[in-house]
């Protein structure tokens, strides 16, 4: 079992490393994956299932996080404009 956010973040970083991402960019991958996975865990569907996919897309790295929710993400209207 363990912490799903930690497991997902570790998976994303390991997959990115396997795809040849360097150490500096891996720090960004770790932060972005952590944020995306945290949101999926916090706001996802009732089953709590979160999926993480990491793949190379040309010269870019694509990180996809899915959850069991049927609702589309929405921006919080109280969120500061600079975020």
mmCIF file of N, CA, C and O in Angstrom:
data_model
loop_
_atom_site.group_PDB
_atom_site.id
_atom_site.type_symbol
_atom_site.label_atom_id
_atom_site.label_comp_id
_atom_site.label_asym_id
_atom_site.label_seq_id
_atom_site.Cartn_x
_atom_site.Cartn_y
_atom_site.Cartn_z
ATOM 1 N N UNK A 1 0.857 -1.192 0.000
ATOM 2 C CA UNK A 1 0.000 0.000 0.000
ATOM 3 C C UNK A 1 0.889 1.236 0.000
ATOM 4 O O UNK A 1 1.569 1.484 -0.963
ATOM 5 N N UNK A 2 0.895 1.994 1.080
ATOM 6 C CA UNK A 2 1.708 3.191 1.155
ATOM 7 C C UNK A 2 0.976 4.409 0.635
ATOM 8 O O UNK A 2 -0.181 4.355 0.243
ATOM 9 N N UNK A 3 1.658 5.508 0.634
ATOM 10 C CA UNK A 3 1.108 6.792 0.213
ATOM 11 C C UNK A 3 0.967 6.824 -1.311
ATOM 12 O O UNK A 3 1.966 6.730 -2.028
ATOM 13 N N UNK A 4 -0.252 6.995 -1.833
ATOM 14 C CA UNK A 4 -0.434 6.981 -3.287
ATOM 15 C C UNK A 4 0.255 8.146 -3.992
ATOM 16 O O UNK A 4 0.697 8.004 -5.135
ATOM 17 N N UNK A 5 0.365 9.268 -3.319
ATOM 18 C CA UNK A 5 1.035 10.421 -3.935
ATOM 19 C C UNK A 5 2.526 10.126 -4.078
ATOM 20 O O UNK A 5 3.117 10.344 -5.134
ATOM 21 N N UNK A 6 3.111 9.589 -3.042
ATOM 22 C CA UNK A 6 4.538 9.244 -3.085
ATOM 23 C C UNK A 6 4.811 8.175 -4.140
ATOM 24 O O UNK A 6 5.766 8.262 -4.905
ATOM 25 N N UNK A 7 3.946 7.159 -4.203
ATOM 26 C CA UNK A 7 4.125 6.087 -5.195
ATOM 27 C C UNK A 7 4.009 6.626 -6.615
ATOM 28 O O UNK A 7 4.804 6.286 -7.490
ATOM 29 N N UNK A 8 2.998 7.467 -6.856
ATOM 30 C CA UNK A 8 2.811 8.030 -8.189
ATOM 31 C C UNK A 8 3.962 8.925 -8.604
ATOM 32 O O UNK A 8 4.431 8.880 -9.740
ATOM 33 N N UNK A 9 4.415 9.739 -7.665
ATOM 34 C CA UNK A 9 5.551 10.638 -7.939
ATOM 35 C C UNK A 9 6.799 9.824 -8.246
ATOM 36 O O UNK A 9 7.525 10.114 -9.209
ATOM 37 N N UNK A 10 7.048 8.796 -7.477
ATOM 38 C CA UNK A 10 8.215 7.937 -7.695
ATOM 39 C C UNK A 10 8.134 7.250 -9.061
ATOM 40 O O UNK A 10 9.131 7.155 -9.786
ATOM 41 N N UNK A 11 6.933 6.776 -9.418
ATOM 42 C CA UNK A 11 6.747 6.154 -10.722
ATOM 43 C C UNK A 11 7.053 7.143 -11.845
ATOM 44 O O UNK A 11 7.765 6.820 -12.801
ATOM 45 N N UNK A 12 6.502 8.364 -11.742
ATOM 46 C CA UNK A 12 6.696 9.370 -12.796
ATOM 47 C C UNK A 12 8.171 9.727 -12.950
ATOM 48 O O UNK A 12 8.686 9.806 -14.070
ATOM 49 N N UNK A 13 8.865 9.923 -11.849
ATOM 50 C CA UNK A 13 10.286 10.267 -11.910
ATOM 51 C C UNK A 13 11.094 9.109 -12.493
ATOM 52 O O UNK A 13 11.959 9.310 -13.347
ATOM 53 N N UNK A 14 10.802 7.892 -12.065
ATOM 54 C CA UNK A 14 11.516 6.732 -12.590
ATOM 55 C C UNK A 14 11.279 6.538 -14.084
ATOM 56 O O UNK A 14 12.208 6.258 -14.846
ATOM 57 N N UNK A 15 10.034 6.717 -14.518
ATOM 58 C CA UNK A 15 9.719 6.581 -15.944
ATOM 59 C C UNK A 15 10.415 7.666 -16.754
ATOM 60 O O UNK A 15 10.953 7.397 -17.834
ATOM 61 N N UNK A 16 10.417 8.896 -16.245
ATOM 62 C CA UNK A 16 11.095 9.996 -16.941
ATOM 63 C C UNK A 16 12.598 9.727 -17.028
ATOM 64 O O UNK A 16 13.220 9.949 -18.072
ATOM 65 N N UNK A 17 13.176 9.233 -15.950
ATOM 66 C CA UNK A 17 14.607 8.892 -15.949
ATOM 67 C C UNK A 17 14.887 7.822 -17.003
ATOM 68 O O UNK A 17 15.850 7.918 -17.763
ATOM 69 N N UNK A 18 14.021 6.811 -17.061
ATOM 70 C CA UNK A 18 14.183 5.738 -18.051
ATOM 71 C C UNK A 18 14.083 6.264 -19.484
ATOM 72 O O UNK A 18 14.656 5.670 -20.405
ATOM 73 N N UNK A 19 13.349 7.362 -19.672
ATOM 74 C CA UNK A 19 13.211 7.973 -20.996
ATOM 75 C C UNK A 19 14.353 8.943 -21.310
ATOM 76 O O UNK A 19 14.355 9.585 -22.353
ATOM 77 N N UNK A 20 15.314 9.067 -20.393
ATOM 78 C CA UNK A 20 16.496 9.876 -20.653
ATOM 79 C C UNK A 20 16.438 11.302 -20.136
ATOM 80 O O UNK A 20 17.293 12.126 -20.483
ATOM 81 N N UNK A 21 15.462 11.626 -19.298
ATOM 82 C CA UNK A 21 15.364 12.975 -18.735
ATOM 83 C C UNK A 21 16.503 13.174 -17.738
ATOM 84 O O UNK A 21 16.785 12.306 -16.908
ATOM 85 N N UNK A 22 17.162 14.330 -17.819
ATOM 86 C CA UNK A 22 18.303 14.640 -16.959
ATOM 87 C C UNK A 22 17.903 15.071 -15.561
ATOM 88 O O UNK A 22 16.737 15.358 -15.288
ATOM 89 N N UNK A 23 18.891 15.148 -14.663
ATOM 90 C CA UNK A 23 18.634 15.434 -13.252
ATOM 91 C C UNK A 23 17.902 16.751 -12.982
ATOM 92 O O UNK A 23 17.018 16.797 -12.132
ATOM 93 N N UNK A 24 18.260 17.811 -13.679
ATOM 94 C CA UNK A 24 17.586 19.101 -13.427
ATOM 95 C C UNK A 24 16.120 19.039 -13.821
ATOM 96 O O UNK A 24 15.248 19.518 -13.105
ATOM 97 N N UNK A 25 15.836 18.445 -14.961
ATOM 98 C CA UNK A 25 14.450 18.328 -15.408
ATOM 99 C C UNK A 25 13.671 17.338 -14.540
ATOM 100 O O UNK A 25 12.461 17.485 -14.369
ATOM 101 N N UNK A 26 14.356 16.346 -13.972
ATOM 102 C CA UNK A 26 13.669 15.393 -13.103
ATOM 103 C C UNK A 26 13.086 16.084 -11.872
ATOM 104 O O UNK A 26 12.033 15.682 -11.371
ATOM 105 N N UNK A 27 13.745 17.131 -11.397
ATOM 106 C CA UNK A 27 13.213 17.889 -10.258
ATOM 107 C C UNK A 27 11.881 18.543 -10.633
ATOM 108 O O UNK A 27 10.950 18.587 -9.827
ATOM 109 N N UNK A 28 11.772 19.013 -11.862
ATOM 110 C CA UNK A 28 10.524 19.610 -12.344
ATOM 111 C C UNK A 28 9.464 18.529 -12.504
ATOM 112 O O UNK A 28 8.302 18.718 -12.129
ATOM 113 N N UNK A 29 9.850 17.388 -13.053
ATOM 114 C CA UNK A 29 8.927 16.261 -13.190
ATOM 115 C C UNK A 29 8.370 15.873 -11.823
ATOM 116 O O UNK A 29 7.165 15.659 -11.662
ATOM 117 N N UNK A 30 9.240 15.818 -10.831
ATOM 118 C CA UNK A 30 8.814 15.439 -9.482
ATOM 119 C C UNK A 30 7.776 16.420 -8.934
ATOM 120 O O UNK A 30 6.744 16.017 -8.391
ATOM 121 N N UNK A 31 8.027 17.711 -9.097
ATOM 122 C CA UNK A 31 7.095 18.730 -8.607
ATOM 123 C C UNK A 31 5.764 18.663 -9.353
ATOM 124 O O UNK A 31 4.688 18.633 -8.737
ATOM 125 N N UNK A 32 5.809 18.631 -10.678
ATOM 126 C CA UNK A 32 4.581 18.614 -11.466
ATOM 127 C C UNK A 32 3.766 17.352 -11.202
ATOM 128 O O UNK A 32 2.542 17.418 -11.032
ATOM 129 N N UNK A 33 4.425 16.215 -11.166
ATOM 130 C CA UNK A 33 3.716 14.959 -10.904
ATOM 131 C C UNK A 33 3.071 14.992 -9.523
ATOM 132 O O UNK A 33 1.920 14.564 -9.355
ATOM 133 N N UNK A 34 3.786 15.518 -8.555
ATOM 134 C CA UNK A 34 3.250 15.599 -7.201
ATOM 135 C C UNK A 34 1.982 16.447 -7.162
ATOM 136 O O UNK A 34 0.975 16.065 -6.551
ATOM 137 N N UNK A 35 2.002 17.585 -7.838
ATOM 138 C CA UNK A 35 0.827 18.468 -7.869
ATOM 139 C C UNK A 35 -0.347 17.803 -8.577
ATOM 140 O O UNK A 35 -1.488 17.832 -8.092
ATOM 141 N N UNK A 36 -0.089 17.217 -9.731
ATOM 142 C CA UNK A 36 -1.163 16.578 -10.498
ATOM 143 C C UNK A 36 -1.770 15.399 -9.746
ATOM 144 O O UNK A 36 -2.997 15.236 -9.688
ATOM 145 N N UNK A 37 -0.926 14.581 -9.169
ATOM 146 C CA UNK A 37 -1.404 13.399 -8.453
ATOM 147 C C UNK A 37 -2.141 13.803 -7.183
ATOM 148 O O UNK A 37 -3.187 13.233 -6.852
ATOM 149 N N UNK A 38 -1.639 14.806 -6.489
ATOM 150 C CA UNK A 38 -2.328 15.300 -5.291
ATOM 151 C C UNK A 38 -3.740 15.756 -5.636
ATOM 152 O O UNK A 38 -4.707 15.438 -4.931
ATOM 153 N N UNK A 39 -3.890 16.510 -6.728
ATOM 154 C CA UNK A 39 -5.215 16.957 -7.146
ATOM 155 C C UNK A 39 -6.120 15.776 -7.493
ATOM 156 O O UNK A 39 -7.308 15.774 -7.152
ATOM 157 N N UNK A 40 -5.576 14.770 -8.175
ATOM 158 C CA UNK A 40 -6.375 13.604 -8.537
ATOM 159 C C UNK A 40 -6.846 12.856 -7.297
ATOM 160 O O UNK A 40 -7.994 12.410 -7.224
ATOM 161 N N UNK A 41 -5.967 12.724 -6.313
ATOM 162 C CA UNK A 41 -6.334 12.039 -5.074
ATOM 163 C C UNK A 41 -7.372 12.857 -4.306
ATOM 164 O O UNK A 41 -8.372 12.318 -3.821
ATOM 165 N N UNK A 42 -7.158 14.158 -4.254
ATOM 166 C CA UNK A 42 -8.032 15.040 -3.474
ATOM 167 C C UNK A 42 -9.416 15.204 -4.107
ATOM 168 O O UNK A 42 -10.423 15.204 -3.411
ATOM 169 N N UNK A 43 -9.469 15.354 -5.422
ATOM 170 C CA UNK A 43 -10.725 15.693 -6.090
ATOM 171 C C UNK A 43 -11.271 14.587 -6.981
ATOM 172 O O UNK A 43 -12.288 14.771 -7.637
ATOM 173 N N UNK A 44 -10.616 13.452 -7.031
ATOM 174 C CA UNK A 44 -11.020 12.371 -7.923
ATOM 175 C C UNK A 44 -12.295 11.692 -7.497
ATOM 176 O O UNK A 44 -12.958 12.075 -6.529
ATOM 177 N N UNK A 45 -12.638 10.675 -8.235
ATOM 178 C CA UNK A 45 -13.869 9.946 -7.998
ATOM 179 C C UNK A 45 -13.850 9.154 -6.707
ATOM 180 O O UNK A 45 -12.826 9.031 -6.034
ATOM 181 N N UNK A 46 -14.997 8.589 -6.375
ATOM 182 C CA UNK A 46 -15.149 7.897 -5.093
ATOM 183 C C UNK A 46 -14.336 6.606 -4.970
ATOM 184 O O UNK A 46 -14.065 6.161 -3.864
ATOM 185 N N UNK A 47 -13.919 6.025 -6.095
ATOM 186 C CA UNK A 47 -13.154 4.777 -6.010
ATOM 187 C C UNK A 47 -11.703 4.995 -5.640
ATOM 188 O O UNK A 47 -10.998 4.066 -5.280
ATOM 189 N N UNK A 48 -11.211 6.227 -5.738
ATOM 190 C CA UNK A 48 -9.848 6.555 -5.341
ATOM 191 C C UNK A 48 -8.759 6.078 -6.289
ATOM 192 O O UNK A 48 -7.583 6.188 -5.980
ATOM 193 N N UNK A 49 -9.123 5.550 -7.443
ATOM 194 C CA UNK A 49 -8.137 5.059 -8.399
ATOM 195 C C UNK A 49 -7.521 6.232 -9.161
ATOM 196 O O UNK A 49 -8.239 7.087 -9.673
ATOM 197 N N UNK A 50 -6.208 6.265 -9.199
ATOM 198 C CA UNK A 50 -5.472 7.307 -9.928
ATOM 199 C C UNK A 50 -4.513 6.621 -10.883
ATOM 200 O O UNK A 50 -3.798 5.703 -10.484
ATOM 201 N N UNK A 51 -4.519 7.051 -12.136
ATOM 202 C CA UNK A 51 -3.604 6.510 -13.134
ATOM 203 C C UNK A 51 -2.559 7.538 -13.513
ATOM 204 O O UNK A 51 -2.851 8.728 -13.578
ATOM 205 N N UNK A 52 -1.341 7.088 -13.732
ATOM 206 C CA UNK A 52 -0.243 7.971 -14.142
ATOM 207 C C UNK A 52 0.427 7.359 -15.370
ATOM 208 O O UNK A 52 0.808 6.188 -15.347
ATOM 209 N N UNK A 53 0.552 8.163 -16.419
ATOM 210 C CA UNK A 53 1.229 7.740 -17.635
ATOM 211 C C UNK A 53 2.326 8.752 -17.934
ATOM 212 O O UNK A 53 2.088 9.957 -17.871
ATOM 213 N N UNK A 54 3.506 8.267 -18.259
ATOM 214 C CA UNK A 54 4.633 9.131 -18.630
ATOM 215 C C UNK A 54 5.169 8.616 -19.953
ATOM 216 O O UNK A 54 5.470 7.423 -20.088
ATOM 217 N N UNK A 55 5.270 9.505 -20.932
ATOM 218 C CA UNK A 55 5.788 9.069 -22.232
ATOM 219 C C UNK A 55 6.472 10.225 -22.949
ATOM 220 O O UNK A 55 6.189 11.390 -22.691
ATOM 221 N N UNK A 56 7.364 9.856 -23.841
ATOM 222 C CA UNK A 56 8.021 10.845 -24.689
ATOM 223 C C UNK A 56 7.058 11.174 -25.821
ATOM 224 O O UNK A 56 6.408 10.292 -26.379
ATOM 225 N N UNK A 57 6.967 12.454 -26.137
ATOM 226 C CA UNK A 57 6.112 12.931 -27.224
ATOM 227 C C UNK A 57 6.978 13.864 -28.062
ATOM 228 O O UNK A 57 7.006 15.067 -27.841
ATOM 229 N N UNK A 58 7.726 13.268 -28.982
ATOM 230 C CA UNK A 58 8.723 14.043 -29.723
ATOM 231 C C UNK A 58 9.826 14.454 -28.761
ATOM 232 O O UNK A 58 10.377 13.631 -28.040
ATOM 233 N N UNK A 59 10.114 15.745 -28.698
ATOM 234 C CA UNK A 59 11.146 16.242 -27.784
ATOM 235 C C UNK A 59 10.565 16.625 -26.424
ATOM 236 O O UNK A 59 11.278 17.150 -25.571
ATOM 237 N N UNK A 60 9.278 16.361 -26.229
ATOM 238 C CA UNK A 60 8.605 16.712 -24.979
ATOM 239 C C UNK A 60 8.345 15.467 -24.142
ATOM 240 O O UNK A 60 8.306 14.360 -24.652
ATOM 241 N N UNK A 61 8.150 15.697 -22.860
ATOM 242 C CA UNK A 61 7.745 14.641 -21.955
ATOM 243 C C UNK A 61 6.292 14.898 -21.586
ATOM 244 O O UNK A 61 5.933 16.003 -21.191
ATOM 245 N N UNK A 62 5.444 13.897 -21.726
ATOM 246 C CA UNK A 62 4.023 14.047 -21.400
ATOM 247 C C UNK A 62 3.741 13.246 -20.133
ATOM 248 O O UNK A 62 4.039 12.048 -20.064
ATOM 249 N N UNK A 63 3.157 13.919 -19.148
ATOM 250 C CA UNK A 63 2.725 13.272 -17.914
ATOM 251 C C UNK A 63 1.211 13.413 -17.857
ATOM 252 O O UNK A 63 0.687 14.527 -17.862
ATOM 253 N N UNK A 64 0.520 12.287 -17.839
ATOM 254 C CA UNK A 64 -0.936 12.291 -17.778
ATOM 255 C C UNK A 64 -1.373 11.647 -16.471
ATOM 256 O O UNK A 64 -0.879 10.581 -16.100
ATOM 257 N N UNK A 65 -2.296 12.302 -15.784
ATOM 258 C CA UNK A 65 -2.836 11.774 -14.535
ATOM 259 C C UNK A 65 -4.348 11.709 -14.692
ATOM 260 O O UNK A 65 -4.975 12.682 -15.097
ATOM 261 N N UNK A 66 -4.921 10.561 -14.389
ATOM 262 C CA UNK A 66 -6.364 10.388 -14.485
ATOM 263 C C UNK A 66 -6.909 9.925 -13.141
ATOM 264 O O UNK A 66 -6.191 9.379 -12.314
ATOM 265 N N UNK A 67 -8.204 10.178 -12.942
ATOM 266 C CA UNK A 67 -8.868 9.706 -11.734
ATOM 267 C C UNK A 67 -10.241 9.175 -12.125
ATOM 268 O O UNK A 67 -10.619 9.209 -13.289
ATOM 269 N N UNK A 68 -10.982 8.697 -11.175
ATOM 270 C CA UNK A 68 -12.268 8.091 -11.463
ATOM 271 C C UNK A 68 -13.427 9.061 -11.578
ATOM 272 O O UNK A 68 -14.562 8.646 -11.776
ATOM 273 N N UNK A 69 -13.160 10.338 -11.477
ATOM 274 C CA UNK A 69 -14.231 11.327 -11.536
ATOM 275 C C UNK A 69 -14.766 11.470 -12.954
ATOM 276 O O UNK A 69 -14.015 11.421 -13.922
ATOM 277 N N UNK A 70 -16.050 11.673 -13.070
ATOM 278 C CA UNK A 70 -16.668 11.931 -14.373
ATOM 279 C C UNK A 70 -16.742 13.428 -14.660
ATOM 280 O O UNK A 70 -17.106 13.827 -15.750
ATOM 281 N N UNK A 71 -16.413 14.250 -13.684
ATOM 282 C CA UNK A 71 -16.474 15.702 -13.835
ATOM 283 C C UNK A 71 -15.179 16.237 -14.434
ATOM 284 O O UNK A 71 -14.094 15.772 -14.102
ATOM 285 N N UNK A 72 -15.298 17.236 -15.282
ATOM 286 C CA UNK A 72 -14.122 17.911 -15.838
ATOM 287 C C UNK A 72 -13.535 18.834 -14.786
ATOM 288 O O UNK A 72 -14.261 19.376 -13.956
ATOM 289 N N UNK A 73 -12.215 19.038 -14.820
ATOM 290 C CA UNK A 73 -11.596 19.966 -13.872
ATOM 291 C C UNK A 73 -12.121 21.390 -14.086
ATOM 292 O O UNK A 73 -12.443 21.776 -15.209
ATOM 293 N N UNK A 74 -12.208 22.146 -13.005
ATOM 294 C CA UNK A 74 -12.611 23.548 -13.079
ATOM 295 C C UNK A 74 -11.632 24.374 -12.256
ATOM 296 O O UNK A 74 -11.071 23.904 -11.278
ATOM 297 N N UNK A 75 -11.450 25.617 -12.676
ATOM 298 C CA UNK A 75 -10.589 26.534 -11.943
ATOM 299 C C UNK A 75 -11.386 27.126 -10.797
ATOM 300 O O UNK A 75 -12.531 27.559 -10.974
ATOM 301 N N UNK A 76 -10.802 27.147 -9.633
ATOM 302 C CA UNK A 76 -11.444 27.723 -8.454
ATOM 303 C C UNK A 76 -11.595 29.229 -8.658
ATOM 304 O O UNK A 76 -10.606 29.931 -8.888
ATOM 305 N N UNK A 77 -12.820 29.774 -8.595
ATOM 306 C CA UNK A 77 -13.021 31.203 -8.830
ATOM 307 C C UNK A 77 -12.354 32.082 -7.780
ATOM 308 O O UNK A 77 -12.103 33.264 -8.021
ATOM 309 N N UNK A 78 -12.030 31.512 -6.610
ATOM 310 C CA UNK A 78 -11.367 32.280 -5.549
ATOM 311 C C UNK A 78 -9.858 32.232 -5.647
ATOM 312 O O UNK A 78 -9.151 32.825 -4.835
ATOM 313 N N UNK A 79 -9.356 31.539 -6.656
ATOM 314 C CA UNK A 79 -7.912 31.396 -6.848
ATOM 315 C C UNK A 79 -7.311 32.735 -7.270
ATOM 316 O O UNK A 79 -7.852 33.406 -8.151
ATOM 317 N N UNK A 80 -6.191 33.122 -6.663
ATOM 318 C CA UNK A 80 -5.542 34.383 -7.079
ATOM 319 C C UNK A 80 -5.181 34.365 -8.556
ATOM 320 O O UNK A 80 -4.781 33.326 -9.091
ATOM 321 N N UNK A 81 -5.318 35.488 -9.207
ATOM 322 C CA UNK A 81 -5.088 35.587 -10.659
ATOM 323 C C UNK A 81 -3.667 35.236 -11.060
ATOM 324 O O UNK A 81 -3.433 34.770 -12.178
ATOM 325 N N UNK A 82 -2.692 35.448 -10.200
ATOM 326 C CA UNK A 82 -1.290 35.202 -10.560
ATOM 327 C C UNK A 82 -0.922 33.721 -10.535
ATOM 328 O O UNK A 82 0.182 33.358 -10.896
ATOM 329 N N UNK A 83 -1.830 32.860 -10.123
ATOM 330 C CA UNK A 83 -1.530 31.422 -10.088
ATOM 331 C C UNK A 83 -2.051 30.717 -11.296
ATOM 332 O O UNK A 83 -3.021 30.915 -11.852
#
